[in-house]
Short mmCIF file of C-alpha atoms in Angstrom, two decimals:
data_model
loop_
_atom_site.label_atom_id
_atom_site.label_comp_id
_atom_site.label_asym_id
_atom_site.label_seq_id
_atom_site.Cartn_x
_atom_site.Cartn_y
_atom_site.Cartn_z
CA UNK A 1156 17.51 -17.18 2.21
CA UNK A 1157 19.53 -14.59 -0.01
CA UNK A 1158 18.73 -10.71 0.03
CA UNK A 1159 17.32 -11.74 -3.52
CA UNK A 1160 15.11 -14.67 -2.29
CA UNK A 1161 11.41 -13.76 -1.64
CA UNK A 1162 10.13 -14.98 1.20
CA UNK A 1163 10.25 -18.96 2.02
CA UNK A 1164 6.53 -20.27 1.19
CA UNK A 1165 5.00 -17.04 0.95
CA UNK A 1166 2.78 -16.33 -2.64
CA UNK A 1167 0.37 -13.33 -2.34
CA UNK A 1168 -2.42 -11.94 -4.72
CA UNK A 1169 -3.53 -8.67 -5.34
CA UNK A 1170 -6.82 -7.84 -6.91
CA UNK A 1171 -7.53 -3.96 -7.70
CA UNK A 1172 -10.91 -2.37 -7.68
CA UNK A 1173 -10.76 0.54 -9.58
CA UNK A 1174 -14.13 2.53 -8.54
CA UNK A 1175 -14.21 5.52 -6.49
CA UNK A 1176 -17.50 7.59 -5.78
CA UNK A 1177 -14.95 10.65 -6.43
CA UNK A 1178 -10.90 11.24 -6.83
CA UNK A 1179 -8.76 12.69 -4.84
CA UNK A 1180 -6.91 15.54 -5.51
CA UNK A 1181 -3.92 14.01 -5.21
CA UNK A 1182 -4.55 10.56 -6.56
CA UNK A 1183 -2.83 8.97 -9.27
CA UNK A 1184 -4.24 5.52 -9.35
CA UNK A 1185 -5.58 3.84 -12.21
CA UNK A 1186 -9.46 4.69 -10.60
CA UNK A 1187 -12.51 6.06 -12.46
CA UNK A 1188 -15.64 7.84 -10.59
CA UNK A 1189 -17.88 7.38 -13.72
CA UNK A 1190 -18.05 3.43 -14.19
CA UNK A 1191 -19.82 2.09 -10.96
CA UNK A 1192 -22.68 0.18 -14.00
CA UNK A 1193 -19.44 -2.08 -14.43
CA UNK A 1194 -18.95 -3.03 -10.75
CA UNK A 1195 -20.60 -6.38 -11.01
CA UNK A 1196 -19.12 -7.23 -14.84
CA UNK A 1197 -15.92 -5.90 -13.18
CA UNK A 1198 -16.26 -8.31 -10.00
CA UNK A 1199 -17.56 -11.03 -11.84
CA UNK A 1200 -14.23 -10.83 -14.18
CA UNK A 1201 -11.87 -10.56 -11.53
CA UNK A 1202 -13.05 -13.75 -10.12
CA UNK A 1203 -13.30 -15.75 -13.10
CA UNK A 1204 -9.47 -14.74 -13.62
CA UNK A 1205 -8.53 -16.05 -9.86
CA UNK A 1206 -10.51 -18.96 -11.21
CA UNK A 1207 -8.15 -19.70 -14.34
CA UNK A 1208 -5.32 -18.99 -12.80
CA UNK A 1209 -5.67 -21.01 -9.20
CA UNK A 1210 -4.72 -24.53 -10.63
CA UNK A 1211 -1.25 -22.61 -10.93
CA UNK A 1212 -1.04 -21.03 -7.77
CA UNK A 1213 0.64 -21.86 -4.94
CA UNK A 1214 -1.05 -21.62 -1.44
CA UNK A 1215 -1.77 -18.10 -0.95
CA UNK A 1216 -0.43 -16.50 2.02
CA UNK A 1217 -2.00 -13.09 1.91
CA UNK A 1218 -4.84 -11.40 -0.16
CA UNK A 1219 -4.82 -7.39 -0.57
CA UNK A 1220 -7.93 -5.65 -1.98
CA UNK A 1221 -7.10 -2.37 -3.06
CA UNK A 1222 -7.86 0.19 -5.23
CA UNK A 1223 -10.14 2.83 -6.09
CA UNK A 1224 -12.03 1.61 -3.08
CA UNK A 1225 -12.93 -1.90 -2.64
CA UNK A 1226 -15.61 -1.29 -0.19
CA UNK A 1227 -17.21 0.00 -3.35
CA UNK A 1228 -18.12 -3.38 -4.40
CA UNK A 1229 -20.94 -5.43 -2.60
CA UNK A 1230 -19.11 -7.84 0.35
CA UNK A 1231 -20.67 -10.70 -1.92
CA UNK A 1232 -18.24 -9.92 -5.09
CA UNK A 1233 -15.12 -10.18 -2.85
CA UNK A 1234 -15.84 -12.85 -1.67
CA UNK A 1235 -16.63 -14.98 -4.44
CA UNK A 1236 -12.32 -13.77 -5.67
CA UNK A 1237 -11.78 -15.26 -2.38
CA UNK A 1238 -13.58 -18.82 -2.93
CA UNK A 1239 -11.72 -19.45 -5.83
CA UNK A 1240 -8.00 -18.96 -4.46
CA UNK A 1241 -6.62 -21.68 -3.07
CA UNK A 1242 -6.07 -20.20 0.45
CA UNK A 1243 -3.18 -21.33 2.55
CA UNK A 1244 -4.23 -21.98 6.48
CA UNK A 1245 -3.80 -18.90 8.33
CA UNK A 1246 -3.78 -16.11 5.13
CA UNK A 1247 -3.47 -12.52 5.71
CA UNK A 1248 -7.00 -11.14 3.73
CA UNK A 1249 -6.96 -7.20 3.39
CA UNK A 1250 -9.40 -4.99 2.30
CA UNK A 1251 -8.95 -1.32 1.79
CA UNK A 1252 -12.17 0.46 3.09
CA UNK A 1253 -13.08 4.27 2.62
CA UNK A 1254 -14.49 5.53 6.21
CA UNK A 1255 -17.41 6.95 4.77
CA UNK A 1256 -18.70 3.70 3.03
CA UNK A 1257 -17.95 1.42 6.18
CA UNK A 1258 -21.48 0.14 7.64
CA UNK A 1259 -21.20 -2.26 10.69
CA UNK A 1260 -23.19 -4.64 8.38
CA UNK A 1261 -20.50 -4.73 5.96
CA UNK A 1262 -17.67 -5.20 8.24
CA UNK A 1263 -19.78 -8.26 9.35
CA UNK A 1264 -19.59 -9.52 5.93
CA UNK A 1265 -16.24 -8.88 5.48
CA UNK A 1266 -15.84 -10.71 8.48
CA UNK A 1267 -17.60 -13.85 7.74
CA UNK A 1268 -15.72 -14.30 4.48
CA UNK A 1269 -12.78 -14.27 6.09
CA UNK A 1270 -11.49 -10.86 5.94
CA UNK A 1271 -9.41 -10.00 9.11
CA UNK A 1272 -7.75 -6.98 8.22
CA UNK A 1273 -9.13 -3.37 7.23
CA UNK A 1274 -7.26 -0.52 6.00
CA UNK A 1275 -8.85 2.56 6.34
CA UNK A 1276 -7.98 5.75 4.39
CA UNK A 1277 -8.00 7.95 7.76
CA UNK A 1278 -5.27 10.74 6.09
CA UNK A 1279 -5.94 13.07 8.42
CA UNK A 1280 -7.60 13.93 11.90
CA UNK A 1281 -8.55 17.32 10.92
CA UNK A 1282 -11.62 18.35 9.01
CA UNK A 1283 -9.97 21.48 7.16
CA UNK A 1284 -7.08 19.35 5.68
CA UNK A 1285 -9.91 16.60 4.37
CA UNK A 1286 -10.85 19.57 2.40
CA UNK A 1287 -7.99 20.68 1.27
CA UNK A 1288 -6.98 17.05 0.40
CA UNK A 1289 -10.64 16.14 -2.06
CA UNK A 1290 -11.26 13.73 1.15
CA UNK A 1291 -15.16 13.35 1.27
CA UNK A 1292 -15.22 11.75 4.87
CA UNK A 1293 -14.99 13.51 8.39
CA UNK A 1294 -13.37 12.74 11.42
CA UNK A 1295 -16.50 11.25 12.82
CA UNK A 1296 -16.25 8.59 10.05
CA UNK A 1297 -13.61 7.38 10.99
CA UNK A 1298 -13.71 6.89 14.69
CA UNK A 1299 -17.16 5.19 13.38
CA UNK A 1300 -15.38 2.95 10.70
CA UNK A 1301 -12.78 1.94 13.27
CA UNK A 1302 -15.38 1.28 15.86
CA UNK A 1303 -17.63 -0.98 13.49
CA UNK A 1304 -14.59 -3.09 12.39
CA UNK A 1305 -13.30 -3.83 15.60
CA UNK A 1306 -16.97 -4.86 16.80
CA UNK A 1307 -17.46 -7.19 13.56
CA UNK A 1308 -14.37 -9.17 15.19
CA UNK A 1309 -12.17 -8.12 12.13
CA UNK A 1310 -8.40 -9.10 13.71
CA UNK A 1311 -6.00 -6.67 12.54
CA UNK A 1312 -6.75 -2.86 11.52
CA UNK A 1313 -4.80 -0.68 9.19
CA UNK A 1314 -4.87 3.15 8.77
CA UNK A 1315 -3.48 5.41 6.36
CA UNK A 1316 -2.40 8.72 6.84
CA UNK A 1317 -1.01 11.77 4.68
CA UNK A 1318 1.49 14.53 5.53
CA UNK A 1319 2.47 17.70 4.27
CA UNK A 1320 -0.77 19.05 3.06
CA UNK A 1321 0.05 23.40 2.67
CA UNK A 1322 -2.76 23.84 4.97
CA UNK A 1323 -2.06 21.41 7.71
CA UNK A 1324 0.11 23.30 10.81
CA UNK A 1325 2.31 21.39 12.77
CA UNK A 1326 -0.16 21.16 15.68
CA UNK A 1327 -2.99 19.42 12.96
CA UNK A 1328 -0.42 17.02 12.57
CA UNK A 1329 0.19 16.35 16.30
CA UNK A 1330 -3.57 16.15 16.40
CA UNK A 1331 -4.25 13.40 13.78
CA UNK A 1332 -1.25 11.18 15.16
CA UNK A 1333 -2.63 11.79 18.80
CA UNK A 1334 -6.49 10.77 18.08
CA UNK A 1335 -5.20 8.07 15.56
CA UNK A 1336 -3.33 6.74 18.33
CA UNK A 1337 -6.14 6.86 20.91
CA UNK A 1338 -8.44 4.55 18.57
CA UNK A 1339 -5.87 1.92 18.82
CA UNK A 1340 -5.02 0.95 14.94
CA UNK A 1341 -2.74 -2.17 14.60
CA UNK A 1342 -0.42 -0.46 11.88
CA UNK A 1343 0.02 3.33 10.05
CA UNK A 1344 0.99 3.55 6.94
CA UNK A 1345 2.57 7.32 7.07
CA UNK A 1346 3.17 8.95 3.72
CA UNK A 1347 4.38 12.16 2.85
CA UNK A 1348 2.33 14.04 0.29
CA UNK A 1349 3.49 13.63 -3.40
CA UNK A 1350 2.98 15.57 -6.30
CA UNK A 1351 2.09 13.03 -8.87
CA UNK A 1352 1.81 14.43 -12.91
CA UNK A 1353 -1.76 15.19 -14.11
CA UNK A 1354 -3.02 15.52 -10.49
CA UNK A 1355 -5.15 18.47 -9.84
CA UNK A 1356 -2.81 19.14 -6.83
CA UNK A 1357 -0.05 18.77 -9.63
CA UNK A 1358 -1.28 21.79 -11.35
CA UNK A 1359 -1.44 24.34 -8.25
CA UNK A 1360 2.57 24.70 -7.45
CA UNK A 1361 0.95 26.81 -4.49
CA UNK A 1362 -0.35 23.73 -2.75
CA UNK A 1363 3.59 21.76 -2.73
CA UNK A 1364 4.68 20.59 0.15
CA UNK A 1365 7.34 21.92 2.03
CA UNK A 1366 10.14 19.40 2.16
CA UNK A 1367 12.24 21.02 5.75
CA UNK A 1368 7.65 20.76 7.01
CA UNK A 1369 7.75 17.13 5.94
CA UNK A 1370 10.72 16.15 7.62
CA UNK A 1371 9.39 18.13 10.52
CA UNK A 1372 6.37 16.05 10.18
CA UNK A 1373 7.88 12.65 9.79
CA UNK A 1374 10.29 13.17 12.37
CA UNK A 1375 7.01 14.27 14.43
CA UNK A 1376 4.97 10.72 13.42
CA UNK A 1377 7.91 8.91 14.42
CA UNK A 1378 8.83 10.09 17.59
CA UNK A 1379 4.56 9.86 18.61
CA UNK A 1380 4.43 6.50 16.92
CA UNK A 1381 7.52 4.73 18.95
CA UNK A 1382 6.11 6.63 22.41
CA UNK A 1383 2.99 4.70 21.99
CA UNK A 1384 4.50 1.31 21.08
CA UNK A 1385 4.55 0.63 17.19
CA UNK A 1386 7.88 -0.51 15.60
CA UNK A 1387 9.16 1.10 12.28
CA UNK A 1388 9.44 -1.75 10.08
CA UNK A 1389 9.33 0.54 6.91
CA UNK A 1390 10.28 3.90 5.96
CA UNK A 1391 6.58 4.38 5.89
CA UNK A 1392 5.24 1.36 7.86
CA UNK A 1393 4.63 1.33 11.66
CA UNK A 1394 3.01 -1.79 13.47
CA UNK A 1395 2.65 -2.86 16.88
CA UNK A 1396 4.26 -6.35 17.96
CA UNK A 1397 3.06 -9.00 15.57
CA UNK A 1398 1.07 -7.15 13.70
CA UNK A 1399 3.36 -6.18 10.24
CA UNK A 1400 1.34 -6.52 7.06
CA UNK A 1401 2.21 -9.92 5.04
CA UNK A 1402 0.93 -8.38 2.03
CA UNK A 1403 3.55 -5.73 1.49
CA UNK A 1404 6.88 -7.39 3.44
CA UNK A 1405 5.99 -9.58 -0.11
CA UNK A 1406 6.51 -6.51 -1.89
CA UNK A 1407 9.94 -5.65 -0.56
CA UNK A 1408 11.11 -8.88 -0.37
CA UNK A 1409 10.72 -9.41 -3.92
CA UNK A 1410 8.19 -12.28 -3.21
CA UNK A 1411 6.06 -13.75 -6.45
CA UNK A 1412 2.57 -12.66 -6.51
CA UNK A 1413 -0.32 -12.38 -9.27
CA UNK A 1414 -2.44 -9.63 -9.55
CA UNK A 1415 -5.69 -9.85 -10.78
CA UNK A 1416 -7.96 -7.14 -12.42
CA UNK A 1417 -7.03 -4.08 -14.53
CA UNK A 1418 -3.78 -2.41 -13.86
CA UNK A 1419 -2.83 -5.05 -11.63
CA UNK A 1420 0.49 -6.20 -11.66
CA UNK A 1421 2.32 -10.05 -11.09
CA UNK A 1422 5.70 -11.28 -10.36
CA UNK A 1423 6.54 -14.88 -10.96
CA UNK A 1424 9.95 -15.91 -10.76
CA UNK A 1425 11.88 -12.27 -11.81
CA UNK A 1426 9.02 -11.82 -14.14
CA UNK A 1427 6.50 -8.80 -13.89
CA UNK A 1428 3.89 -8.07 -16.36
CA UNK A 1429 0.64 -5.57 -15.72
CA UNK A 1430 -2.85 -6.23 -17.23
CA UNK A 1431 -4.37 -3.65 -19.62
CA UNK A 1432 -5.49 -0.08 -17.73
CA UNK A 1433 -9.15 0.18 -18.03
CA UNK A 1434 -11.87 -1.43 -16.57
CA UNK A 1435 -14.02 -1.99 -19.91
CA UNK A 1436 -10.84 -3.56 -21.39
CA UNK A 1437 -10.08 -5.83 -18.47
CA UNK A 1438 -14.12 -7.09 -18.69
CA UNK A 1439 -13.49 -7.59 -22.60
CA UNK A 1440 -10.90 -9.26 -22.48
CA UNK A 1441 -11.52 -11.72 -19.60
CA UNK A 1442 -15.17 -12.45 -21.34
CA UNK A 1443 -13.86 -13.57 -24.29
CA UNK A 1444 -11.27 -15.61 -23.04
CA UNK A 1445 -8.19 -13.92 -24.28
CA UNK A 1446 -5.21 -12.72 -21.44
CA UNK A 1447 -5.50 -9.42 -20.30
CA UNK A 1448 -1.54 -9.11 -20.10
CA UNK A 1449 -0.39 -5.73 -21.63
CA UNK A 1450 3.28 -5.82 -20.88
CA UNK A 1451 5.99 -7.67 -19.09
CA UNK A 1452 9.67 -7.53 -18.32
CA UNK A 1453 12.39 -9.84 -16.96
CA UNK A 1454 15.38 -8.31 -14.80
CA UNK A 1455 18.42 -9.43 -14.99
CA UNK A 1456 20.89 -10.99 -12.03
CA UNK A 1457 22.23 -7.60 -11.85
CA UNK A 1458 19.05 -5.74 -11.80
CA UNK A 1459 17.56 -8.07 -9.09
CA UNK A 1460 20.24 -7.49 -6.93
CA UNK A 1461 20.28 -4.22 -7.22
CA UNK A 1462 16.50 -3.49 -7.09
CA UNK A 1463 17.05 -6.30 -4.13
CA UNK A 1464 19.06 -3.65 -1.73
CA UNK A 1465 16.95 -0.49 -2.58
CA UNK A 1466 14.07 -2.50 -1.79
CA UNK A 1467 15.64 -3.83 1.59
CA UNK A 1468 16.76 -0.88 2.70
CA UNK A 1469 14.01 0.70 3.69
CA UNK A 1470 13.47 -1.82 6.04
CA UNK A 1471 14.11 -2.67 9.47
CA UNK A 1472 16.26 -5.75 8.45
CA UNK A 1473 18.44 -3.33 6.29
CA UNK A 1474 21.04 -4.45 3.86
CA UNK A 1475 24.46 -6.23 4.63
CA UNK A 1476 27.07 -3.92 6.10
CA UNK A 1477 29.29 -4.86 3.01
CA UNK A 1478 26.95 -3.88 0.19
CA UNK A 1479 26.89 0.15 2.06
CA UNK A 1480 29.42 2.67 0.17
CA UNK A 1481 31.76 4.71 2.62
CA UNK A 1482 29.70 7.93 1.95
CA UNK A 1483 26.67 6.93 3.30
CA UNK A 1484 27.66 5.24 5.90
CA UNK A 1485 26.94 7.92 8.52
CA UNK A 1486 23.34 7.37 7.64
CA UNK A 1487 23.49 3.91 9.00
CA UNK A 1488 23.31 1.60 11.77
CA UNK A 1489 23.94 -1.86 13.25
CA UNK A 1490 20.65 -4.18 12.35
CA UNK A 1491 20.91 -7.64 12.20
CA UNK A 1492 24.09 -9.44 12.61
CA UNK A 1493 26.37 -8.30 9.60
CA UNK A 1494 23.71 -5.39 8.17
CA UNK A 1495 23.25 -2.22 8.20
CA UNK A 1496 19.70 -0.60 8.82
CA UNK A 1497 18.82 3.79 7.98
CA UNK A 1498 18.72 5.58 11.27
CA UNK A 1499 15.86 8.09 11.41
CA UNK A 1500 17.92 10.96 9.86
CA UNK A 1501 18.78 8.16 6.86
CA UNK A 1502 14.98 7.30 6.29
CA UNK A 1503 14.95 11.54 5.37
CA UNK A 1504 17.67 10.50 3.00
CA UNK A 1505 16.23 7.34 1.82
CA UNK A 1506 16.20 7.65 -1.80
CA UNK A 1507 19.74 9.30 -1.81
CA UNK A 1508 20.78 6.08 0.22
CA UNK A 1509 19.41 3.58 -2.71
CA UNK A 1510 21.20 5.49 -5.44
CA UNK A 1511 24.01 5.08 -4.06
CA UNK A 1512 23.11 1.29 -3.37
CA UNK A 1513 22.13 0.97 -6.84
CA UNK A 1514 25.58 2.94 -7.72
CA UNK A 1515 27.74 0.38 -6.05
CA UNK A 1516 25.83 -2.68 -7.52
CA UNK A 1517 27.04 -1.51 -10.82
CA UNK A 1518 30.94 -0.76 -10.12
CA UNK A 1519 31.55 -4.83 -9.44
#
């Protein structure tokens, strides 16, 4: 396999559910709290698209459900996207859940579809940076959520967690790695806040993080995170032993994948294209039989491969030693035989790192 090779075999799909009860102040999804009367249309759209389009898939090695919040939609809509993917033995089938909406009768559900991994949207431990976040769920909810899941027999469970609210001290942040760790997640996913355009939190330059508190903060999740036994696999991505999320290696592999839904975006074969934005759209266009493609572009060699390193990178594996300019070097260390993986200080200095990648690609 070559750095630009997806993986061998592997073909995921992603559907997105765009319906939250309310939005974040941070979010910048393509999500809408005022169109829960089109959950069902919605649902029943997204699975007569995995039903045109599974004649043409592959075997699919991992399903992600994301959003909005899936766990909006009744158990019995996901599942009927699921029926009509041709499933390879074994697929990784992920559904994002929002603590307050977990019941243990829906994890069953979940369950007995063929879900077997959750990812909660925990981002945070402590009750005063929920609120300072838009976060409608407490910590109880979680430890609840978490609880229910594991006692429906779902295999693997994700959680999500935010840094670098203003609000949230160093010691809140000790406090919602320490009880995340007690409940025993499979994998974090560990973000630093971002300030994303026409967010409410985008519009209050008071409430900016801090970037020297969010490198105190990552550093922080890190060292907790290895101390209690979960790899770094991804700038962002921690897992215990054998339990690294399919879906997303996919991503950063530059695997193909089709998405289905509104907003969702495919890659076949070093083309991407996105479906049209809204919900209504998506449902108009599915029931009366036209494509719901809105765009689409094709790298080039040279794009791949660069796009290829900047991806890889930020990964464990790393990129090969020869492909790393002289003035990052220092940021580096040995990986695999012949690359070259970020040490922690590097992962600060990610995105400086892939510039440069992306700088070199374009001197040969």
């Amino acid at each position: 396999m070559t750095d630009t090779d997806g993986p061998v075999g592997a073909f995921g799909v992603y559907c997105h559910v765009p319906f939250c009860t309310h939005r974040c102040d941070y979010c910048a999804f393509a999500t809408w709290t005022d169109r829960e009367h089109l959950v069902e249309a919605y649902m029943a759209s997204c699975q007569r698209q995995a039903r045109d389009l599974a004649t043409e898939l592959p075997p699919v090695t991992s399903v992600f459900f994301g959003g909005g919040t899936p766990n909006l939609a009744p158990p019995r809509t996901i599942g009927a996207v699921l029926d009509e993917l041709p499933l390879a033995p074994g697929a990784e089938i992920t559904v994002e859940c929002n603590p307050d909406l977990v019941t243990p009768t829906q994890m069953t559900a979940f369950r007995d579809m063929g879900v077997n991994r959750v990812s909660l949207g925990v981002q945070s431990m402590s009750q005063r940076v929920l609120d300072a976040l838009g976060r409608r769920h407490d910590p109880a909810m979680v430890k609840a959520a978490a609880e229910s899941a594991r006692e429906a027999g779902i295999g693997l469970i994700n959680m999500d967690l935010i840094f670098g609210a203003v609000s949230e001290t160093l010691d809140d942040w000790e406090h919602t790695l320490c009880e995340t760790v007690a409940m025993g997640p499979d994998h974090l996913s560990v973000y630093g806040l971002t300030v994303e355009p026409g967010t409410p939190l985008a519009a209050d330059e008071h409430r900016h993080p801090d970037d020297d508190d969010m490198a105190d903060k990552y550093l922080l999740a890190d060292n907790t995170l290895a101390r209690a036994g979960y790899e770094n696999y991804e700038i962002s991505n921690w897992a215990l032993p054998g339990a690294r999320c399919v879906h997303n290696q996919l991503y950063w592999r530059q695997g193909d994948y089709a998405g289905l839904g509104c907003a969702a975006h495919s890659h076949r074969e070093g083309r991407r294209f996105w479906s049209v934005h809204t919900p209504e759209r998506f449902v108009e266009a599915i029931e009366s039989g036209s494509s719901p493609e809105a765009g689409s572009e094709r790298l080039d060699v040279a794009q791949r491969r660069t796009e290829s390193l900047q991806l890889a990178v930020r990964t464990a594996e790393g990129v090969p030693a020869s492909e790393v300019p002289n003035d990052v070097m220092h940021l580096m260390a040995p990986a695999a035989a012949g690359r070259l993986r970020l040490t922690t200080q590097g992962r600060l200095l990610a995105n400086e790192v892939a510039i440069r990648l992306g700088a070199s690609g374009t001197e040969d």
